[in-house]
Coordinates of C-alpha atoms in Angstrom, one line a residue:
X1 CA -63.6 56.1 121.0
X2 CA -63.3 52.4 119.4
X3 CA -62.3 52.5 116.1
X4 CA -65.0 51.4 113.7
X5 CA -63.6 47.7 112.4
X6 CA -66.4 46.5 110.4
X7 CA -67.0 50.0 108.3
X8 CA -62.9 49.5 107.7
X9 CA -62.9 46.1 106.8
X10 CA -65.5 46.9 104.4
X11 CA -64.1 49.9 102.5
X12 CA -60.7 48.0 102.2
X13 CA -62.7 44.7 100.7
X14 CA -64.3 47.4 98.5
X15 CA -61.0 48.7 97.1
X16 CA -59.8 45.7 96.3
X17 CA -63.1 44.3 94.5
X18 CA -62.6 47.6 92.2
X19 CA -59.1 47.0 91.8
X20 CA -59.9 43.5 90.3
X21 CA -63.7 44.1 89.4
X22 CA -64.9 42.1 86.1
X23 CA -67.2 43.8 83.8
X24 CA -71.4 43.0 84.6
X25 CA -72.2 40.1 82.6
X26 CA -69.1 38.9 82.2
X27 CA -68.1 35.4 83.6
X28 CA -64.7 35.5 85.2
X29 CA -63.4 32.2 84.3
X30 CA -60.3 31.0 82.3
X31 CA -60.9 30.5 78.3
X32 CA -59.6 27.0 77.6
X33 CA -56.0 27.0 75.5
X34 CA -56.1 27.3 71.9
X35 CA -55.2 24.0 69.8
X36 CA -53.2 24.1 66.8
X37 CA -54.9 23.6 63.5
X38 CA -54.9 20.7 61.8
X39 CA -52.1 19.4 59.1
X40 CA -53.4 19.0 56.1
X41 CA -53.5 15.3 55.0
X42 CA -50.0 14.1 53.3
X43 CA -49.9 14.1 49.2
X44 CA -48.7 10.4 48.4
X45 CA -46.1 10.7 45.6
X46 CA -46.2 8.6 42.4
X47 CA -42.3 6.8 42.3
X48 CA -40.1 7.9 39.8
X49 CA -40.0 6.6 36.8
X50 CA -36.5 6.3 35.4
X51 CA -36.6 7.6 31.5
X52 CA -36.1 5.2 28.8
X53 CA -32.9 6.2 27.4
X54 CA -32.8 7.4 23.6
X55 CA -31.5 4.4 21.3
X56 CA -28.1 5.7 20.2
X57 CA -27.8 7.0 16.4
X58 CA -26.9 4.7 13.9
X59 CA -23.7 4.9 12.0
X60 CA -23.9 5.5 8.4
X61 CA -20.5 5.3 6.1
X62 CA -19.9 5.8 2.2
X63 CA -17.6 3.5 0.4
X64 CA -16.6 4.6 -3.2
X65 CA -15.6 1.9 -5.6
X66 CA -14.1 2.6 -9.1
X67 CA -13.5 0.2 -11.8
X68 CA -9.8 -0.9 -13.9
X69 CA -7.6 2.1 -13.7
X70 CA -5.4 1.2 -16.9
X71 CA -2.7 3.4 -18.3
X72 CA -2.2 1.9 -22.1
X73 CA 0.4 3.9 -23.8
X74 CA -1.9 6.7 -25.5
X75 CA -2.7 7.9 -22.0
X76 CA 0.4 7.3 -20.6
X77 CA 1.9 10.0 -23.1
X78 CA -1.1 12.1 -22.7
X79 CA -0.5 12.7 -19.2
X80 CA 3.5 13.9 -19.9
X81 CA 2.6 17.5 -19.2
X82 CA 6.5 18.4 -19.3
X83 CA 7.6 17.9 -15.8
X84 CA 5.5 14.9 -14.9
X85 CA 2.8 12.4 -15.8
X86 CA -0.3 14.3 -14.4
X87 CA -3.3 12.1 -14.2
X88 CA -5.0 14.1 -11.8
X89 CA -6.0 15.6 -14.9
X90 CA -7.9 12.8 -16.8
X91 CA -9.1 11.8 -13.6
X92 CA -10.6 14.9 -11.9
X93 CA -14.6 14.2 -12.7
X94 CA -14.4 11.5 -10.3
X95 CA -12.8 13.7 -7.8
X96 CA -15.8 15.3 -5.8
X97 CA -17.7 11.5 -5.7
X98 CA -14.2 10.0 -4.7
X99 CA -13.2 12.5 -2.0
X100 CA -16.7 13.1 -0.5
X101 CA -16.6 9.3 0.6
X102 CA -14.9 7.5 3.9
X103 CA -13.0 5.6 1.9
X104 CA -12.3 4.5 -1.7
X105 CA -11.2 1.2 -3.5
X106 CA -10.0 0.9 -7.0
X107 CA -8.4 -1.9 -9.3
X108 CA -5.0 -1.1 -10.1
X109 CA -4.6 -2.6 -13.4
X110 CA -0.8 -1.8 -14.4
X111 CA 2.1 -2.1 -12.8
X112 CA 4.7 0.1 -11.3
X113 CA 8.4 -1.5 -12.3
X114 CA 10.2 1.5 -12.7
X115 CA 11.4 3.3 -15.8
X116 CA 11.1 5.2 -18.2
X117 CA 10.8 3.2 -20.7
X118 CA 7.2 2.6 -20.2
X119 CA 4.6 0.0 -21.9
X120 CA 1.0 -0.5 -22.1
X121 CA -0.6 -3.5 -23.6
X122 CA 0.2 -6.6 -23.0
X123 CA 3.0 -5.7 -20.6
X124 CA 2.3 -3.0 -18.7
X125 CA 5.2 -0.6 -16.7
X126 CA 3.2 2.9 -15.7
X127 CA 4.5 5.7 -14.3
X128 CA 4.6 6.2 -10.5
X129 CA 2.9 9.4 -10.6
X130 CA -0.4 7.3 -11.5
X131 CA -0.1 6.0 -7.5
X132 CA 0.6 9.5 -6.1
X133 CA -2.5 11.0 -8.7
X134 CA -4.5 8.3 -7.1
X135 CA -4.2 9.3 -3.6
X136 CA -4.5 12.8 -4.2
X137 CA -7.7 12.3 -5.8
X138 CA -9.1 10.6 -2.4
X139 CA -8.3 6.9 -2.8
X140 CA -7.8 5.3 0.3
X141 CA -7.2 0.9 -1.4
X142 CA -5.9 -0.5 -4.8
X143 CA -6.4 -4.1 -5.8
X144 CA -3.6 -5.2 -7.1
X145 CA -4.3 -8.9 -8.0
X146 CA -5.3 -8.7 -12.0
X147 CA -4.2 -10.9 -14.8
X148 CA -1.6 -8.2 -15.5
X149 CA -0.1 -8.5 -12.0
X150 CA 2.7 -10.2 -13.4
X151 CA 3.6 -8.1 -16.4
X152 CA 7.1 -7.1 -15.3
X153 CA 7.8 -10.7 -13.0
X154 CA 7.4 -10.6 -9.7
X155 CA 10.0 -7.7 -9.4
X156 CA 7.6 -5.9 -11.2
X157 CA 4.7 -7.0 -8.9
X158 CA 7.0 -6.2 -5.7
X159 CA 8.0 -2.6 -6.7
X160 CA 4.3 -1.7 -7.3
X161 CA 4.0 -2.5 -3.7
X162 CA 6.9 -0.7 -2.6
X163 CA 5.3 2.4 -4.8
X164 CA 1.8 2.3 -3.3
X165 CA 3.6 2.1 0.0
X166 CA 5.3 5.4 -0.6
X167 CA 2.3 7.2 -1.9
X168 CA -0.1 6.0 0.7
X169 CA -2.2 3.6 -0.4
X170 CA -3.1 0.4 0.8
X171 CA -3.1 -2.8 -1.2
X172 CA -4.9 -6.2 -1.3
X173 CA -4.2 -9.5 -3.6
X174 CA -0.6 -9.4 -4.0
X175 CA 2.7 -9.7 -1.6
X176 CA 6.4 -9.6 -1.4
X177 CA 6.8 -12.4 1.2
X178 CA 5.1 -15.2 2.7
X179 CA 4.3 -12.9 5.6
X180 CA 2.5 -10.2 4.1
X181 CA 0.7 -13.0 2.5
X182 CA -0.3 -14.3 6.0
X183 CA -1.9 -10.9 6.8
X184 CA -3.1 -9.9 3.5
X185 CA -6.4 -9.6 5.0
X186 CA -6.7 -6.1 4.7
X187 CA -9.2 -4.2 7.7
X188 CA -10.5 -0.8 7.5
X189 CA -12.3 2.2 9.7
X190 CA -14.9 3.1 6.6
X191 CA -16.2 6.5 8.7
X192 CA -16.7 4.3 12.2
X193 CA -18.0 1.0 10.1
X194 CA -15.1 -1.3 10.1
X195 CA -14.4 -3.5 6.8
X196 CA -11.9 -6.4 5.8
X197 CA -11.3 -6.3 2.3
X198 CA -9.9 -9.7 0.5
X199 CA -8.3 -9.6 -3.2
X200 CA -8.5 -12.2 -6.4
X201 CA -8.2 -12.7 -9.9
X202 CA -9.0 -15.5 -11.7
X203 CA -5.6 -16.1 -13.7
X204 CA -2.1 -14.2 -14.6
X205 CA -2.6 -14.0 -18.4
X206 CA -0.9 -17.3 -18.5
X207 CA 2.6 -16.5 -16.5
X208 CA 3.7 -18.5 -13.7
X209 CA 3.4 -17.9 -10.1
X210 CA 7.3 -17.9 -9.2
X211 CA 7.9 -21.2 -7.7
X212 CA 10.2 -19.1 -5.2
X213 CA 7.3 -17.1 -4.2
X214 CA 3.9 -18.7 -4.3
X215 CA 2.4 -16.5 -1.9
X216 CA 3.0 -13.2 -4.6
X217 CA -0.8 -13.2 -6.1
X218 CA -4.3 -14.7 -4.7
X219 CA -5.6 -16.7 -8.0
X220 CA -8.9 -18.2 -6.8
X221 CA -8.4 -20.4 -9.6
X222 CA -6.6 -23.8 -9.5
X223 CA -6.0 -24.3 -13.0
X224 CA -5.0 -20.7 -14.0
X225 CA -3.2 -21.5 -16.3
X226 CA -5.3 -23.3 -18.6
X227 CA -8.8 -23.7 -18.3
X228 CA -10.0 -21.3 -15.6
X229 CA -13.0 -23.2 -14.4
X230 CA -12.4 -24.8 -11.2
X231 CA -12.0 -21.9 -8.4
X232 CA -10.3 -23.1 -5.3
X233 CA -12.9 -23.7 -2.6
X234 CA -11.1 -24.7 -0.1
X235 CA -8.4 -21.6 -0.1
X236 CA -12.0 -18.9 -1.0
X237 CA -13.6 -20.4 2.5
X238 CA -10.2 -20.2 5.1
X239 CA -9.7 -17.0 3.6
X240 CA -12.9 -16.1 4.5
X241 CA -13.0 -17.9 7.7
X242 CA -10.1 -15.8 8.9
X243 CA -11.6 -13.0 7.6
X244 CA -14.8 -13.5 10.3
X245 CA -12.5 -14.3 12.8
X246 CA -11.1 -10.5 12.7
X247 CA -14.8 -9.5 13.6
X248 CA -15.2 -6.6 11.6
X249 CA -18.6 -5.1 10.8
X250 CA -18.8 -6.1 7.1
X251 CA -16.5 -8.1 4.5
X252 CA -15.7 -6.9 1.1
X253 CA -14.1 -9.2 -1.6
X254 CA -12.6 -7.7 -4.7
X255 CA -12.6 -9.8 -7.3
X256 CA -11.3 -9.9 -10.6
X257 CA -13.2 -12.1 -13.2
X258 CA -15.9 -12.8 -16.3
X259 CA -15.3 -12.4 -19.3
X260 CA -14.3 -8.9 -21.4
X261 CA -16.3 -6.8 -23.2
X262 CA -19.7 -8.8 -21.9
X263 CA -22.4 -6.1 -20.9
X264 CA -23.7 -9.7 -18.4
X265 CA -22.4 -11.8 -16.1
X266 CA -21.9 -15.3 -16.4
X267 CA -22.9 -18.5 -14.9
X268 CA -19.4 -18.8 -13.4
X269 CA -19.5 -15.2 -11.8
X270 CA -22.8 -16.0 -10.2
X271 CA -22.2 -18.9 -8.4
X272 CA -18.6 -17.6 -7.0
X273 CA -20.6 -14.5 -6.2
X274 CA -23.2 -17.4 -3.8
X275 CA -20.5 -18.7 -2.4
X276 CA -18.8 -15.6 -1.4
X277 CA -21.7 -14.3 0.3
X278 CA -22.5 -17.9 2.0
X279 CA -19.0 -17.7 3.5
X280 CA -19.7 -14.3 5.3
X281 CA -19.0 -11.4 2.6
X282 CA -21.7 -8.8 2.2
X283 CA -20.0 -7.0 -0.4
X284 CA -18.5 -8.6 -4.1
X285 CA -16.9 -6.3 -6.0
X286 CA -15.7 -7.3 -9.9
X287 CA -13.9 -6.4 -12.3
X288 CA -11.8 -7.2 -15.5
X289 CA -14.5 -7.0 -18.2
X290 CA -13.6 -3.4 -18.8
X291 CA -17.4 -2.9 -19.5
X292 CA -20.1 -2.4 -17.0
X293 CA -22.0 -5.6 -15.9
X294 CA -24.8 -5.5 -13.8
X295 CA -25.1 -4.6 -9.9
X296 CA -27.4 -5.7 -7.2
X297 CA -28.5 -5.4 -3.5
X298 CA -29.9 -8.7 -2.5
X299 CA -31.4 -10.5 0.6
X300 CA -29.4 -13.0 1.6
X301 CA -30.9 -16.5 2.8
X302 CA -29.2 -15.8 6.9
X303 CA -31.3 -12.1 6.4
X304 CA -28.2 -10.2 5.6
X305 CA -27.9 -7.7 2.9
X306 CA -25.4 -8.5 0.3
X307 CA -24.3 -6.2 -2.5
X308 CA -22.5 -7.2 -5.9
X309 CA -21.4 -5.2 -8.5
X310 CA -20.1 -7.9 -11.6
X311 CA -18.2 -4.6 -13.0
X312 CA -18.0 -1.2 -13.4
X313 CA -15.9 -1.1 -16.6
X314 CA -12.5 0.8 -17.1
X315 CA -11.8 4.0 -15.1
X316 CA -9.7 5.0 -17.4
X317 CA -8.2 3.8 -20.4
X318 CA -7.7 4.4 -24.6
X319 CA -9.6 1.5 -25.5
X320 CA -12.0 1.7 -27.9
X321 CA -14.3 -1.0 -28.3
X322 CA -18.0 -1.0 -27.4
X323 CA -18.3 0.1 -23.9
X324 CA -15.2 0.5 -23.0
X325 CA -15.6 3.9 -22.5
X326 CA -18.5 4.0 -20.4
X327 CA -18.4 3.5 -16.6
X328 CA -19.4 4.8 -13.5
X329 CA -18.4 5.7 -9.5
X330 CA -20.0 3.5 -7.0
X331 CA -21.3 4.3 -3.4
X332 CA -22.0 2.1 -1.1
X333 CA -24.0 3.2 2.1
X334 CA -22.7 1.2 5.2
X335 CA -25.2 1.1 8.0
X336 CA -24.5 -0.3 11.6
X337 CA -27.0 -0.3 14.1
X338 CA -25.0 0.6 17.2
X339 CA -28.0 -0.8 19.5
X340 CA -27.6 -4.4 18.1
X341 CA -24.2 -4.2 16.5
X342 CA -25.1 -5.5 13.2
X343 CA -24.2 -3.9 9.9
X344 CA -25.0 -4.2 6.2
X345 CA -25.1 -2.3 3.2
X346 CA -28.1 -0.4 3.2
X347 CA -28.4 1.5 -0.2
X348 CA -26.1 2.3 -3.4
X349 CA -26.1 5.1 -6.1
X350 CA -24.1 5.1 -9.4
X351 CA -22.6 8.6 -11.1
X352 CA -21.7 7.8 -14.6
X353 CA -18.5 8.3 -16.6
X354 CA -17.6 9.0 -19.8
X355 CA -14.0 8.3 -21.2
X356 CA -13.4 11.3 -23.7
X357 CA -10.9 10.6 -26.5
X358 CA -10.3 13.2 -28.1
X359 CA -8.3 13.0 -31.6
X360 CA -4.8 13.1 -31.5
X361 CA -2.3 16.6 -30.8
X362 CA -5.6 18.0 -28.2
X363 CA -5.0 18.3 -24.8
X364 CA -5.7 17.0 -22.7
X365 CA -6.5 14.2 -25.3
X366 CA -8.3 12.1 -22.7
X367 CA -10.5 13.4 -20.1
X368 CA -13.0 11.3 -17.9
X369 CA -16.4 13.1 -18.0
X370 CA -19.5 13.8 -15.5
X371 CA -22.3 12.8 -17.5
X372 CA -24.8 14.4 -15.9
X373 CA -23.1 17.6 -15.6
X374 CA -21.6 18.0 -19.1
X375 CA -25.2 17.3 -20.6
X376 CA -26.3 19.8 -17.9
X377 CA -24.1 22.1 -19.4
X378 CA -24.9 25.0 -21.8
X379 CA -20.9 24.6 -23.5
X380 CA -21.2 20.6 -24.4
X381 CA -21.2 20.5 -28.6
X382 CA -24.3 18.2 -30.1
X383 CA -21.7 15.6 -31.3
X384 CA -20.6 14.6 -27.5
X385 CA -24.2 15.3 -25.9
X386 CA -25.2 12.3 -28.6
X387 CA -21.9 10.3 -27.0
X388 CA -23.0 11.0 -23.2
X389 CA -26.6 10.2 -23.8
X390 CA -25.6 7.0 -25.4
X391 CA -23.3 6.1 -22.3
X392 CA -25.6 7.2 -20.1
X393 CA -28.6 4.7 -21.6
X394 CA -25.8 2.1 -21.3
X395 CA -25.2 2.9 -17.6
X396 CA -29.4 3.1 -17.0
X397 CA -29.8 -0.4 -18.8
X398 CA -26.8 -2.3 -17.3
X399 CA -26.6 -1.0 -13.8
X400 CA -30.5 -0.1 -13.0
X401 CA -31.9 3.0 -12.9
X402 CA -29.9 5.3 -11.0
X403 CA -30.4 5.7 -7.4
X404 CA -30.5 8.3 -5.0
X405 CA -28.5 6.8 -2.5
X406 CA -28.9 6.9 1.5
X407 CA -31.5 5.4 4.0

């Protein structure tokens, strides 16, 4: 019997159908490929900015000045404490003002020729130990040129130098040789503020600059020896002219001038004082009336800032005359901008002094006094508050009313 092909054919197309059958209602072709999603659109970025950079802090300094540190004998044997002339002693009110600033300047108004014996006025020889008590109380600068400069010859004027040399200090106005003279510009680091300080007096008390050594003291006088009225332009403005050249930040002149025991300035001061500033210094700082004389921060016609102080009377002394024992410590606030460079003095403050004299046998018998604090304090007797208040009106009506000090 033939083999039924069809009916076989069929049940094998049937098993495969079922092997590979798609569900009723379900179409059998391909889904299409998925596509990716799109990106998200790109975030445009601002460009950066650099930062301004912060303008750099200015430098601010303190200068201290101090008036005529004399030593007439009465202090000179005052300071003998057995083993030594101790000044620190007379001096030490001005000690915190002193030390608390960059630097400090004072007019050395003695000189330093060796001895003992010793002299005051009109020849003055002081002890050493006035240099050393000077340093140790913060000084940093003496002037040295002062009508008493050539007390003791110019031995005298060159053994002060070697003195100050050995205690530390710096000088200006005087010099042992022609070559010290040459550089007798004197420059400074006043806390980061760079100064050049210059040195004068107006006359020698009528001695004679050694013919062998004209160069031993700046007299900004031509006729110091007699009428002391026609300063010496020419010398004032190449001084100063080298002084600019050194391109320092400021330039102080100490000067010694006016006349004593005048609570005001003259005429003469004045107009040096306009010269000195035309010729580039933005600090004048007097001395030699051995009273206070008025001080001033003034606008200067070029836009600077130019301060002069006529005098701040003795620092200390024995003298006894009106005034003389009234004076004060001086800072200066020096201000440099370091964006632009340029500096100027930007405030000042006074402290007053009082010169104590006590009467003869006490000790110490001369003390310089802190006005404010001895009137501050509970112990001061009625009879010196009256003496400090009256100095004190002095100082308010001479100087200005004081001053805080700073920016």
């Amino acid at each position: 019997m033939k083999p039924q092909l069809p009916s076989l054919l069929l049940c094998l197309l049937l098993l495969l159908s079922a092997c590979g059958s798609v569900p009723a209602g379900a179409s059998a072709a391909v889904p299409p490929p998925q596509e990716a999603p799109p990106e998200p659109p790109a975030v445009l970025e601002e460009p950066a900015v650099p930062e301004e950079p912060e303008p750099p802090e200015p430098t601010v300094a303190v200068l201290a000045v101090c008036g005529d540190a004399m030593s007439h004998m009465p202090v000179t044997n005052d300071a003998w404490n057995g083993e030594r002339y101790d000044y620190a002693r007379i001096m030490a009110a001005a000690g915190p003002y002193v030390e608390a600033a960059d630097y400090a300047v004072v007019n050395l108004e003695t000189t330093l020729s060796g001895g003992p014996p010793y002299s005051g006025y009109p020849a003055f020889n002081s002890p050493d130990d006035l240099a050393y008590d000077l340093k140790v109380l913060g000084f940093d600068l003496c002037l040295t040129a002062n009508n008493h400069s050539l007390d003791r010859g110019f031995s005298g004027l060159s053994r002060t130098l070697d003195v100050l040399d050995g205690a530390g200090l710096a000088h200006v106005g005087t010099s042992r040789t022609q070559e010290e003279r040459n550089r007798g510009i004197v420059t400074a680091d006043v806390g980061g503020v760079s100064v050049a300080f210059l040195g004068y007096t107006y006359g020698t008390n009528g001695i004679p600059i050694p013919k062998k050594h004209p160069y031993a003291i700046n007299v900004f006088n031509t006729d110091y020896l007699t009428t002391l009225s026609k300063p010496d332009w020419d010398r004032l403005a190449a001084d100063l002219e080298a002084a600019r050249a050194m391109e320092t930040d400021l330039i102080a002149v100490m000067v010694h001038w006016g006349l004593e025991y005048k609570l005001e300035q003259n005429r003469y001061q004045e107009e040096l004082a306009d010269f000195l500033f035309e010729n580039g210094a933005d600090m004048v700082l007097g001395g030699h009336s051995h009273v206070p004389q008025p001080m001033e921060l003034r606008t200067l016609p070029d836009g600077r800032q130019g301060f002069v102080c006529y005098s701040l009377g003795n620092f200390i002394s024995s003298q006894t005359k009106p005034n003389t024992d009234t004076t004060a410590v001086l800072t200066l606030t020096l201000t440099r901008d370091n964006e632009t460079g340029e500096a100027q003095v930007t405030d000042y403050a006074y402290i007053p002094m009082y010169m104590l004299h006590r009467a003869e046998g006490a000790s110490p018998r001369f003390e310089l006094v802190d006005i404010h604090a001895a009137l501050d304090s509970g112990e001061t007797g009625e009879a010196l508050r009256q003496k400090l208040s009256k100095a004190l009106e002095t100082c308010r009506s001479v100087f200005g009313e004081e001053r805080t000090g700073g920016e």
